[in-house]
Tab-separated table of N, CA and C and ligand atoms in Angstrom:
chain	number	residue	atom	x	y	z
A	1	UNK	N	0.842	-1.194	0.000
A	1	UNK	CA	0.000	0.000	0.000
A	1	UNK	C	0.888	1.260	0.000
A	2	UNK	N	1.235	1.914	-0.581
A	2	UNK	CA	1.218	3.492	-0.426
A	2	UNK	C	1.259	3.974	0.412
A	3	UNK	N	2.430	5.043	0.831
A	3	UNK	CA	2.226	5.402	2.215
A	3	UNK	C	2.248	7.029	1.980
A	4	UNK	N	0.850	6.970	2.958
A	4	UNK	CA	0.684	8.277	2.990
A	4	UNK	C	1.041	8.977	4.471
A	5	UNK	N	1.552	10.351	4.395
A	5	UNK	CA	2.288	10.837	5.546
A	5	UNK	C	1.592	12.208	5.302
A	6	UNK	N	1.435	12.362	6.797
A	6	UNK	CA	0.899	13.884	6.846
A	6	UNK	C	1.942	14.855	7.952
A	7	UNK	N	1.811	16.370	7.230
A	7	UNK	CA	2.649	17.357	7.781
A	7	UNK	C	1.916	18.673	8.336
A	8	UNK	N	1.419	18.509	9.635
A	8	UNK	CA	0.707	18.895	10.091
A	8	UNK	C	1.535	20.589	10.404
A	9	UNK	N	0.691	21.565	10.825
A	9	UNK	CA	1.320	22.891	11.318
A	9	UNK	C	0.128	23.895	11.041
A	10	UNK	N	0.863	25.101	11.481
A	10	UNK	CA	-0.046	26.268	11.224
A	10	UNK	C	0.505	27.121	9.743
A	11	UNK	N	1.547	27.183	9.816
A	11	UNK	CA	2.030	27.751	8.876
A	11	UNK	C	1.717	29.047	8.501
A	12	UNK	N	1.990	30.087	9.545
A	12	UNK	CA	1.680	31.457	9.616
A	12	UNK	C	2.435	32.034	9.887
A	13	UNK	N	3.515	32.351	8.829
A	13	UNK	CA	3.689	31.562	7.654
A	13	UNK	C	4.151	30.758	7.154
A	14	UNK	N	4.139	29.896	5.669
A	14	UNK	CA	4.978	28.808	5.357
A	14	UNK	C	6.307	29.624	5.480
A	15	UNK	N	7.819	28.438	5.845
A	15	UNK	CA	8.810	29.013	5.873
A	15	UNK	C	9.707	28.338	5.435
A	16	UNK	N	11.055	28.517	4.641
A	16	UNK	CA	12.070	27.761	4.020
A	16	UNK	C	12.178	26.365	4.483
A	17	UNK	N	12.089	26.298	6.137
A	17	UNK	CA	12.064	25.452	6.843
A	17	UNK	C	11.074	24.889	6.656
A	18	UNK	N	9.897	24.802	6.536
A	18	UNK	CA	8.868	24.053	6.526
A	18	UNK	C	9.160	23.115	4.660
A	19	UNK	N	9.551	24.225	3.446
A	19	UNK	CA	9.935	23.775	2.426
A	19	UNK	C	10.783	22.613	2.305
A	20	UNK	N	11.454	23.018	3.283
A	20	UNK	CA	12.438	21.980	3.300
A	20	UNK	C	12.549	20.341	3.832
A	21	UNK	N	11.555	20.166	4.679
A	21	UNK	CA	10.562	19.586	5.322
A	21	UNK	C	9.942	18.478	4.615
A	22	UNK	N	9.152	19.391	3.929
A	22	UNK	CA	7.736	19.028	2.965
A	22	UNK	C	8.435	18.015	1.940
A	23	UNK	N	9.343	18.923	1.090
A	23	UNK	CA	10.731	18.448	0.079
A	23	UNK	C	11.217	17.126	0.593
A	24	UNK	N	11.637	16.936	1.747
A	24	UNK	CA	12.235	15.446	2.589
A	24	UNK	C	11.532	14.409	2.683
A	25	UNK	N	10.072	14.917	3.062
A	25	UNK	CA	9.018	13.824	3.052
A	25	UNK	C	8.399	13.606	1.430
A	26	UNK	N	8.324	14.886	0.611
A	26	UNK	CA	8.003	13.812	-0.488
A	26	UNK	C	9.108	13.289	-1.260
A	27	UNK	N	10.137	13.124	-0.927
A	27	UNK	CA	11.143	11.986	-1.327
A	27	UNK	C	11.102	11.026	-0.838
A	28	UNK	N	10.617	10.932	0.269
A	28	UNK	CA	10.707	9.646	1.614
A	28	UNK	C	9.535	9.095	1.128
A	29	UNK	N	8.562	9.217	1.154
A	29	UNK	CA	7.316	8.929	1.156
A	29	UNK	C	6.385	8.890	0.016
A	30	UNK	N	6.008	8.310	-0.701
A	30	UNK	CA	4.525	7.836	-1.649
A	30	UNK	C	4.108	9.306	-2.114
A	31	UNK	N	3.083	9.930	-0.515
A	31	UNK	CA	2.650	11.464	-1.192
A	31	UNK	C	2.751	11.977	0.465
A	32	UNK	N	2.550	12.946	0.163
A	32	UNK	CA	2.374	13.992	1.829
A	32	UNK	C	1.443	15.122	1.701
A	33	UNK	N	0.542	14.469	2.588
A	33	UNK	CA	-0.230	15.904	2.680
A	33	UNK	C	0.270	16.945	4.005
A	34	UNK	N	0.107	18.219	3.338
A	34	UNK	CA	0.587	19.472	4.342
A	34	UNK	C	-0.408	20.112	4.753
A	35	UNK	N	-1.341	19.490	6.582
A	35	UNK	CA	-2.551	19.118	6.764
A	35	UNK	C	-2.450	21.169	7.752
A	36	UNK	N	-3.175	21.814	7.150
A	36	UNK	CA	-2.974	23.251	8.077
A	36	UNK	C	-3.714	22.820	9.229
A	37	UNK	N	-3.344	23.421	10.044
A	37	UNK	CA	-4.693	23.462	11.073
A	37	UNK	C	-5.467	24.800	11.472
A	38	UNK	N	-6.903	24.502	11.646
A	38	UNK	CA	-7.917	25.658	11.125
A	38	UNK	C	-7.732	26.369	12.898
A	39	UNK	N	-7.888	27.207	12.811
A	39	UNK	CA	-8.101	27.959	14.150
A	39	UNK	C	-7.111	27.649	15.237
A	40	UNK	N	-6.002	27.632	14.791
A	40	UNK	CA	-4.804	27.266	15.726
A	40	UNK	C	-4.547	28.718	16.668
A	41	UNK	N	-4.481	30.049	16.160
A	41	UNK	CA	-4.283	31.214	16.909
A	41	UNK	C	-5.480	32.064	16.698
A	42	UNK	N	-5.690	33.077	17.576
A	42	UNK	CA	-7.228	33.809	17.695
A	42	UNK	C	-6.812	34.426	16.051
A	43	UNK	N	-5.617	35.738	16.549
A	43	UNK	CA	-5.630	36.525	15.412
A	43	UNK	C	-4.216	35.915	14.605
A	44	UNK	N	-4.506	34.977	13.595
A	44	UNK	CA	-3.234	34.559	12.429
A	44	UNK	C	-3.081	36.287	11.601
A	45	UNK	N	-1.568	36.265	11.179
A	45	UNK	CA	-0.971	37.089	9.979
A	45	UNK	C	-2.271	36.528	9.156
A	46	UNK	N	-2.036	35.331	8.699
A	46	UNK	CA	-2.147	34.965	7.151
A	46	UNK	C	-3.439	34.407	7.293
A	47	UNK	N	-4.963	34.127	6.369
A	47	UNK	CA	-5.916	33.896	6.815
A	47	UNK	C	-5.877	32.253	6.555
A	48	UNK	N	-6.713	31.677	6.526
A	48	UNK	CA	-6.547	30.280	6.237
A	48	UNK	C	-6.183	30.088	4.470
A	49	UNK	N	-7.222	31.162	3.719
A	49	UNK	CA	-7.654	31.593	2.674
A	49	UNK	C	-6.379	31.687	1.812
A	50	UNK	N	-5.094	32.633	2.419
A	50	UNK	CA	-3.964	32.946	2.075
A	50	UNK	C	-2.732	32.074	2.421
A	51	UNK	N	-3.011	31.062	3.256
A	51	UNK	CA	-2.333	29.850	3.579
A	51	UNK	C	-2.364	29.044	2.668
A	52	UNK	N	-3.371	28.824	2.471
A	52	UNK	CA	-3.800	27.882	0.882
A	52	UNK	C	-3.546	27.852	-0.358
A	53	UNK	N	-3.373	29.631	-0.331
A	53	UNK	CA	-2.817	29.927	-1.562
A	53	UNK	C	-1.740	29.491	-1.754
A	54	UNK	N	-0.903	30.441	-0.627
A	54	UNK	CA	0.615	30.370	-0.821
A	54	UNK	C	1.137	28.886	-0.995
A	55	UNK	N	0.656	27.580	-0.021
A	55	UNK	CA	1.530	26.373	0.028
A	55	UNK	C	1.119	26.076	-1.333
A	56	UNK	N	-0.159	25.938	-1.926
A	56	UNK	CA	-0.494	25.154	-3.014
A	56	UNK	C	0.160	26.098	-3.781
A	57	UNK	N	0.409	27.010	-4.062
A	57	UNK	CA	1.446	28.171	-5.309
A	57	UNK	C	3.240	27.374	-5.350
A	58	UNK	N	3.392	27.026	-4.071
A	58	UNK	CA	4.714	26.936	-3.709
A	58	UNK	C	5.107	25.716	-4.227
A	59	UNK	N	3.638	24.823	-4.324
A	59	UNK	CA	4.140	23.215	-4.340
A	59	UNK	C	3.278	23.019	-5.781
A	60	UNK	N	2.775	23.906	-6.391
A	60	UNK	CA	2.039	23.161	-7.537
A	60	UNK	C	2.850	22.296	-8.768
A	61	UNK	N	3.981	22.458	-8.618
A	61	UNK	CA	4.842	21.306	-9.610
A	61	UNK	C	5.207	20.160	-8.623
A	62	UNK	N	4.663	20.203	-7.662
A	62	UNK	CA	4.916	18.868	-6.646
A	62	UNK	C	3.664	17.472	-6.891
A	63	UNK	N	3.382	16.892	-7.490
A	63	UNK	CA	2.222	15.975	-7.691
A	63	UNK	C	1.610	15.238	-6.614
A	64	UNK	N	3.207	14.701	-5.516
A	64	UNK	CA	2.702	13.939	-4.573
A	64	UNK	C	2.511	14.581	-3.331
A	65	UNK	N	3.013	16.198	-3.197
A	65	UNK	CA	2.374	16.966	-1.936
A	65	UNK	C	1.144	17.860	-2.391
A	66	UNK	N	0.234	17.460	-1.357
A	66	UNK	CA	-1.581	17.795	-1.445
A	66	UNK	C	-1.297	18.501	-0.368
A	67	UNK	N	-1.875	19.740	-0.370
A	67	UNK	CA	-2.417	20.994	0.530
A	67	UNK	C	-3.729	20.738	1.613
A	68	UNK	N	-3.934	20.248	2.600
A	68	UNK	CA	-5.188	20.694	2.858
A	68	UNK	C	-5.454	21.212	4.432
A	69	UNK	N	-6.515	21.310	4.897
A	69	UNK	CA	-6.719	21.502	6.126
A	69	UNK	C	-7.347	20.754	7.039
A	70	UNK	N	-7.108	21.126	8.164
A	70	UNK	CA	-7.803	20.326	9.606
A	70	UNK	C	-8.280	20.651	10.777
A	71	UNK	N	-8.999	20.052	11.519
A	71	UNK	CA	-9.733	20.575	12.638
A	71	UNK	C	-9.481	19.674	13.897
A	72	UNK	N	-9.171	20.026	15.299
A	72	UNK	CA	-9.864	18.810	15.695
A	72	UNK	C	-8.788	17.944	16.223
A	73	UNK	N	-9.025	16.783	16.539
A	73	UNK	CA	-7.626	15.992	17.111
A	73	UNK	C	-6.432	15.566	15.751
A	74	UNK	N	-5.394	15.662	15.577
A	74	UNK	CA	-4.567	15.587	14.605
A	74	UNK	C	-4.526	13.747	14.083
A	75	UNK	N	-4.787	13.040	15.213
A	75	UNK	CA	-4.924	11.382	14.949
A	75	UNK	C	-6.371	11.317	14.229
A	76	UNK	N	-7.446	11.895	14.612
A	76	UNK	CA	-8.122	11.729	14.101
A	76	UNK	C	-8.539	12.207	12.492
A	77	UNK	N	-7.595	13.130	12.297
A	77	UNK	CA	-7.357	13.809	10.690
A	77	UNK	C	-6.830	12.331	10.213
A	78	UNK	N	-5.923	11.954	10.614
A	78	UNK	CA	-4.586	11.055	10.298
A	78	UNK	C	-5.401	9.737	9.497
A	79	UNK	N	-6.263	9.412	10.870
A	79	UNK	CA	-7.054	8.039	10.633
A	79	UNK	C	-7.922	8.255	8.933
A	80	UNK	N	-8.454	9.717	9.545
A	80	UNK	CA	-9.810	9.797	8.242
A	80	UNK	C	-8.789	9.762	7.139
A	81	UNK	N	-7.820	10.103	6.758
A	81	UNK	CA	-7.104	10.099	5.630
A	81	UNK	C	-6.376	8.167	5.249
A	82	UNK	N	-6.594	7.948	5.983
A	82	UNK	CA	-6.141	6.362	6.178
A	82	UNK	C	-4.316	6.722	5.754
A	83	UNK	N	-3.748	7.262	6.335
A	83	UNK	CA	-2.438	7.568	6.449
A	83	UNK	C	-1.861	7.325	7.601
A	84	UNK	N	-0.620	6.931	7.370
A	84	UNK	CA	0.332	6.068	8.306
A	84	UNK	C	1.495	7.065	9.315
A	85	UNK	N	1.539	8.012	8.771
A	85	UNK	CA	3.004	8.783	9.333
A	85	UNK	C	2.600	10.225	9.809
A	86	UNK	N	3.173	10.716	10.729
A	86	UNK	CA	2.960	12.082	10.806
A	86	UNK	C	4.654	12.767	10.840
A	87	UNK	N	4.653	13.491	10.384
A	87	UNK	CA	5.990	13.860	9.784
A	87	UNK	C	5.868	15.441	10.583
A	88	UNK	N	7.328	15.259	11.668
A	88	UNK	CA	7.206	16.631	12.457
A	88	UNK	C	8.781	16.954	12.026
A	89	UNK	N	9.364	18.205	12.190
A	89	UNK	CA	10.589	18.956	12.000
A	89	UNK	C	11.124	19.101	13.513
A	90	UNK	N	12.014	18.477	13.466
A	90	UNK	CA	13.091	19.240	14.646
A	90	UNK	C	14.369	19.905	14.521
A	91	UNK	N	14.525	21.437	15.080
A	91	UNK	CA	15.396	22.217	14.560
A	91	UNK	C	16.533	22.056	15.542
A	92	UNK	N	16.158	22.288	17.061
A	92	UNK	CA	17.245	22.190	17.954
A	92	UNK	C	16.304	21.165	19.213
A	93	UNK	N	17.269	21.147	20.351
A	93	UNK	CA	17.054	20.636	21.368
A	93	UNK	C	16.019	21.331	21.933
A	94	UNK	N	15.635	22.169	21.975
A	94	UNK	CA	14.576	22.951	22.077
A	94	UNK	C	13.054	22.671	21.736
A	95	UNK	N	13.417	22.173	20.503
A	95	UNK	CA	11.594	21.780	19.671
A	95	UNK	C	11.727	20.082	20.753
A	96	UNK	N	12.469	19.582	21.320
A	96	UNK	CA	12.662	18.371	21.804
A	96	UNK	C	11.486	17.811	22.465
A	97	UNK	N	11.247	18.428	23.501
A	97	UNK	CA	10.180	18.499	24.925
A	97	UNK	C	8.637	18.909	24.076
A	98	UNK	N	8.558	19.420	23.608
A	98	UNK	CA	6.766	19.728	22.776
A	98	UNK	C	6.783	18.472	21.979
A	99	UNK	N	7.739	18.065	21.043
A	99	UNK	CA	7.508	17.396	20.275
A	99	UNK	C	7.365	15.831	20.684
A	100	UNK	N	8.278	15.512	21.720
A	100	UNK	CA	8.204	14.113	22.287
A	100	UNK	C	6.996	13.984	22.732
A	101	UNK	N	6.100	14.915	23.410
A	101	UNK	CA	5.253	15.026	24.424
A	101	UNK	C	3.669	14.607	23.730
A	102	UNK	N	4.152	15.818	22.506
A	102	UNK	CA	3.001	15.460	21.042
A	102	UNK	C	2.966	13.709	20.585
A	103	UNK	N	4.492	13.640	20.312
A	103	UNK	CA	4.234	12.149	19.778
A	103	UNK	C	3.409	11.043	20.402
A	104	UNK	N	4.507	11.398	22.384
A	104	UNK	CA	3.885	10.120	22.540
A	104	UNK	C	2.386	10.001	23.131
A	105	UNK	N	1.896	11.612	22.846
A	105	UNK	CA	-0.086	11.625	22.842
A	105	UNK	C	-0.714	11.114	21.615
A	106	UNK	N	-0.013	11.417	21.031
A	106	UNK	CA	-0.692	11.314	19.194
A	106	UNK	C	-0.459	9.788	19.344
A	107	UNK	N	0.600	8.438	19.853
A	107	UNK	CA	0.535	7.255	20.589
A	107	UNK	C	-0.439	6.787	21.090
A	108	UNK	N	-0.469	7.146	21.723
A	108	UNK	CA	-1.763	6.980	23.199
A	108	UNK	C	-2.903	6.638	22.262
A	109	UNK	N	-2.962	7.451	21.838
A	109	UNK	CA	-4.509	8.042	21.111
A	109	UNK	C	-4.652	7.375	19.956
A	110	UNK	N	-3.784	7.336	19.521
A	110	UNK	CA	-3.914	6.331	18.135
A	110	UNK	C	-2.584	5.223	18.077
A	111	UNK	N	-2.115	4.084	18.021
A	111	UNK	CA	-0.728	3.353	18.415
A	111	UNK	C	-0.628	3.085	16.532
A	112	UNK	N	-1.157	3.177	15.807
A	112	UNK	CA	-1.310	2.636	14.905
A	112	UNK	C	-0.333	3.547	13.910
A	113	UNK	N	-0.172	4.901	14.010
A	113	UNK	CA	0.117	6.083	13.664
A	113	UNK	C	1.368	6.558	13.893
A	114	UNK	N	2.268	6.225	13.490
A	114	UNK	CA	3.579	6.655	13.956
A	114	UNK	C	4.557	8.099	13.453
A	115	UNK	N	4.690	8.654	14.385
A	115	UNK	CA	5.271	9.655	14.093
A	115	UNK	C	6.932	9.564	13.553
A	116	UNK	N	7.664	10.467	12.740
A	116	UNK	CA	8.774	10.702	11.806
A	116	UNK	C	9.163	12.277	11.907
A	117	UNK	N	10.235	11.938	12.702
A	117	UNK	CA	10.994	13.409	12.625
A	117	UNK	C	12.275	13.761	11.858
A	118	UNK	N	12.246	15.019	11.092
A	118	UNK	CA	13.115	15.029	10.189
A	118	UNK	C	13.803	16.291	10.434
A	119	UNK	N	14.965	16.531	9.952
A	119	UNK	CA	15.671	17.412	10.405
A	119	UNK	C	16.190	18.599	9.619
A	120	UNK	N	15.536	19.877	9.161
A	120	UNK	CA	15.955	20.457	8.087
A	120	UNK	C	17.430	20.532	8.279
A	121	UNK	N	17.776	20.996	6.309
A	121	UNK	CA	19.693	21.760	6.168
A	121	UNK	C	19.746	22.569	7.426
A	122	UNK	N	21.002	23.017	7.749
A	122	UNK	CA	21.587	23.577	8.684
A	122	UNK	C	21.116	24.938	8.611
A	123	UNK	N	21.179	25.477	7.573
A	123	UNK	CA	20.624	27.269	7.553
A	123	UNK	C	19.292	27.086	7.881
A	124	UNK	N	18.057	26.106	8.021
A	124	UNK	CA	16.951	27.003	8.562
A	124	UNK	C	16.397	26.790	10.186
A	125	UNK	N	17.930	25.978	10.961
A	125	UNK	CA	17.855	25.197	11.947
A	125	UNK	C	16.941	26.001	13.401
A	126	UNK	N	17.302	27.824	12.699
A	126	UNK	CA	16.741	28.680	14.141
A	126	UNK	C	15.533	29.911	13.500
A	127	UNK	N	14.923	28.812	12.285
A	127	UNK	CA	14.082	29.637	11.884
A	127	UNK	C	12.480	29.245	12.471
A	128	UNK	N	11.692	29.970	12.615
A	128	UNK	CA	10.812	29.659	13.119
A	128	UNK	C	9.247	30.935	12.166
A	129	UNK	N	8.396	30.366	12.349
A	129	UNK	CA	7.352	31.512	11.750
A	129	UNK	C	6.993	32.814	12.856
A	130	UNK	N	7.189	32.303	13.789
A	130	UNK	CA	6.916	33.368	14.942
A	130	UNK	C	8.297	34.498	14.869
A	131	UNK	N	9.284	34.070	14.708
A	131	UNK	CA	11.128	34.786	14.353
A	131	UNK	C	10.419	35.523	13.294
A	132	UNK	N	9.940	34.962	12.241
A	132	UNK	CA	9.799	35.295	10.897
A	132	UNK	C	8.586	36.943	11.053
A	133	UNK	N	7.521	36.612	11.257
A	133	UNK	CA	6.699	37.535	11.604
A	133	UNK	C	7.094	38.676	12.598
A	134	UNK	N	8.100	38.286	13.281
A	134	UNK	CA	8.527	39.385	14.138
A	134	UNK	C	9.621	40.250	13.637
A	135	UNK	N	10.672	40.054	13.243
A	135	UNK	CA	11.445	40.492	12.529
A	135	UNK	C	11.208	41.063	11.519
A	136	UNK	N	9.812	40.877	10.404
A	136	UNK	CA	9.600	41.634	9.708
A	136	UNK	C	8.483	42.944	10.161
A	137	UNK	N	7.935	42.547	11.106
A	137	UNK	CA	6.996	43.395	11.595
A	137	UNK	C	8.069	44.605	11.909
A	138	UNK	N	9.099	44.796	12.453
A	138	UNK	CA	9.786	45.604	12.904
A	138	UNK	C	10.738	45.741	12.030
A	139	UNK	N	10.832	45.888	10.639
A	139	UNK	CA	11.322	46.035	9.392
A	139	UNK	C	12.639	45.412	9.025
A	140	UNK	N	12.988	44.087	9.494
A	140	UNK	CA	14.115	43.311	9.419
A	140	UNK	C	14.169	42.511	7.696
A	141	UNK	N	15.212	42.017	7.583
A	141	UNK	CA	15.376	41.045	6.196
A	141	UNK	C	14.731	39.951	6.384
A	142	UNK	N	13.930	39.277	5.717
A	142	UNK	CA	13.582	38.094	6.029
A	142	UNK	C	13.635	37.268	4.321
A	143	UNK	N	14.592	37.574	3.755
A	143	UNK	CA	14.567	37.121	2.049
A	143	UNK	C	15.847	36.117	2.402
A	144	UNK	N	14.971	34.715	1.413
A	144	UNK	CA	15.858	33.861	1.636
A	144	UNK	C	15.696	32.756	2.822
A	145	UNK	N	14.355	33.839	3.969
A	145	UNK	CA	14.089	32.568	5.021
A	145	UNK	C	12.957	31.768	4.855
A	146	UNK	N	11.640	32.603	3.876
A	146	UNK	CA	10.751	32.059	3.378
A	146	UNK	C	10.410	31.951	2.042
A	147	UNK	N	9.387	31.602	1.555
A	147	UNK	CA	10.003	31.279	-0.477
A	147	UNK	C	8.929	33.298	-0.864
A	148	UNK	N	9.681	33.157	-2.123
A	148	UNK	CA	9.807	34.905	-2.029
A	148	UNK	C	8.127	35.186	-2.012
A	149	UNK	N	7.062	34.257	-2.656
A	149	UNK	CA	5.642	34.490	-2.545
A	149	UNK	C	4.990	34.995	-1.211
A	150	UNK	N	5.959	34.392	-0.020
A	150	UNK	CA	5.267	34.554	1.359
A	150	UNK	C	6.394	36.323	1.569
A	151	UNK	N	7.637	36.444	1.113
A	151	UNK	CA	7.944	37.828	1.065
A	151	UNK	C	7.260	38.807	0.443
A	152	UNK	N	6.292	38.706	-0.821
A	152	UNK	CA	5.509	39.310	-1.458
A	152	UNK	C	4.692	39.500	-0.804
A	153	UNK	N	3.964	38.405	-0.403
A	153	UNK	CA	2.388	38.537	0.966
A	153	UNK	C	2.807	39.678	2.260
A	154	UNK	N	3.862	39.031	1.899
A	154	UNK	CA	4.122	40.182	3.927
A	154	UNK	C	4.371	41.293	3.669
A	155	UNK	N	5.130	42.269	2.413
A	155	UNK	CA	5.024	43.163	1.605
A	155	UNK	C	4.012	43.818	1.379
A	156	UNK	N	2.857	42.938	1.097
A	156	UNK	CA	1.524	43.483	0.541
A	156	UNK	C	0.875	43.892	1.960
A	157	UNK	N	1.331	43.253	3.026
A	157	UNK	CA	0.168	43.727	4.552
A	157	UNK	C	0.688	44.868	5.116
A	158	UNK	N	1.822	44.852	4.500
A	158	UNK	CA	2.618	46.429	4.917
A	158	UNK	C	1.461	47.309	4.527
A	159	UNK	N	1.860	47.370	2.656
A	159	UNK	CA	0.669	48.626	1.908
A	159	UNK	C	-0.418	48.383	2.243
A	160	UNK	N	-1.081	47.438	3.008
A	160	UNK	CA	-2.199	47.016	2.492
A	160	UNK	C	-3.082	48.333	3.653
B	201	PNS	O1	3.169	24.338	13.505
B	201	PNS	P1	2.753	24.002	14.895
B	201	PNS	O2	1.913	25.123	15.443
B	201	PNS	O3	3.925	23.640	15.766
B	201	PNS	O4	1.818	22.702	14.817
B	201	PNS	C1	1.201	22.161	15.969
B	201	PNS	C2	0.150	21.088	15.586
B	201	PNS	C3	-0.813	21.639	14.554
B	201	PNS	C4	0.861	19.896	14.995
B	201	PNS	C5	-0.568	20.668	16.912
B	201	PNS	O5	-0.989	21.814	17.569
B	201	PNS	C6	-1.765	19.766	16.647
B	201	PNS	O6	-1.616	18.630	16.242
B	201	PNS	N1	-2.989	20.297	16.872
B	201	PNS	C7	-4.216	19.579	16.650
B	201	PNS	C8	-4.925	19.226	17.940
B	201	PNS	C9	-4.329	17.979	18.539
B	201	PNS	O7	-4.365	16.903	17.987
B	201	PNS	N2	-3.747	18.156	19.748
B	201	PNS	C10	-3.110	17.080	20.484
B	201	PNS	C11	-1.670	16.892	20.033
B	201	PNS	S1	-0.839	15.755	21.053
């Protein structure tokens, strides 16, 4: 059977790091879906609307990574998709403690479901979307940390 792996996040915004990610698992893996999750923060940058855009813009020459969204317990996305993997990023020792903690609930809750952690290149090891949004909010460089469509978007909320 085909293995399908999902890459769960908020992605507000997508970031080199997350590209890089996505890129690892669909080499590794059959197909990957890059599952958003709906209502993760009160007030997001990016709307769900503009999330959608951007990943599916970013990945549309990708065949085997599918865009979509989710609600709700993340095992239970997992199951309805009849997919096997959940595919998380670890940058430093830091993402360590959330992420073990996630896995071994997303365990518990489902045993069937195994989680896969992958490790972006070295340059996007201390990037984060929250770094990302902040640094530009307060007029920093951020070219080169996310793919230039999400530099265009954050550009546009300036004028907007
Ligand atoms: O990009 P993020 O914000 O680090 O992603 C976190 C995410 C979406 C993977 C996590 O918050 C999640 O899975 N939320 C769905 C609700 C859920 O299943 N919670 C229990 C996880 S153990």
């Amino acid at each position: 059977m085909p293995t399908l792996a999902v890459y769960p996040g908020s992605f507000d915004p997508l970031t080199n790091g997350h590209v890089d990610i996505i890129l690892r698992g669909a080499r590794l893996f059959d197909r990957i879906a890059v599952a958003i999750l709906v209502n993760a923060e009160k007030s997001p940058l990016f709307s769900m609307d503009e999330r959608l855009d951007i990943l599916r813009a970013v990945f549309k020459d990708h065949p085997n990574v599918e865009i979509d969204t989710f609600d709700g317990l993340l095992v239970d996305y997992v199951e309805r998709r009849r997919a096997q993997v959940i595919v998380r990023g670890l940058r430093a020792i830091s993402d360590f403690e959330y992420e073990f903690q996630m896995a071994l609930m997303n365990r518990r809750l489902n045993p069937k479901i195994e989680t896969v952690f992958m490790m972006p290149a070295e340059q996007y090891t201390y990037i984060s979307s929250k770094l990302i949004k902040e640094v530009f909010a307060l007029g920093g460089r951020v070219h080169g940390l996310v793919p230039e469509l999400v530099e265009a978007r954050l550009r546009d909320k300036v004028t907007a």
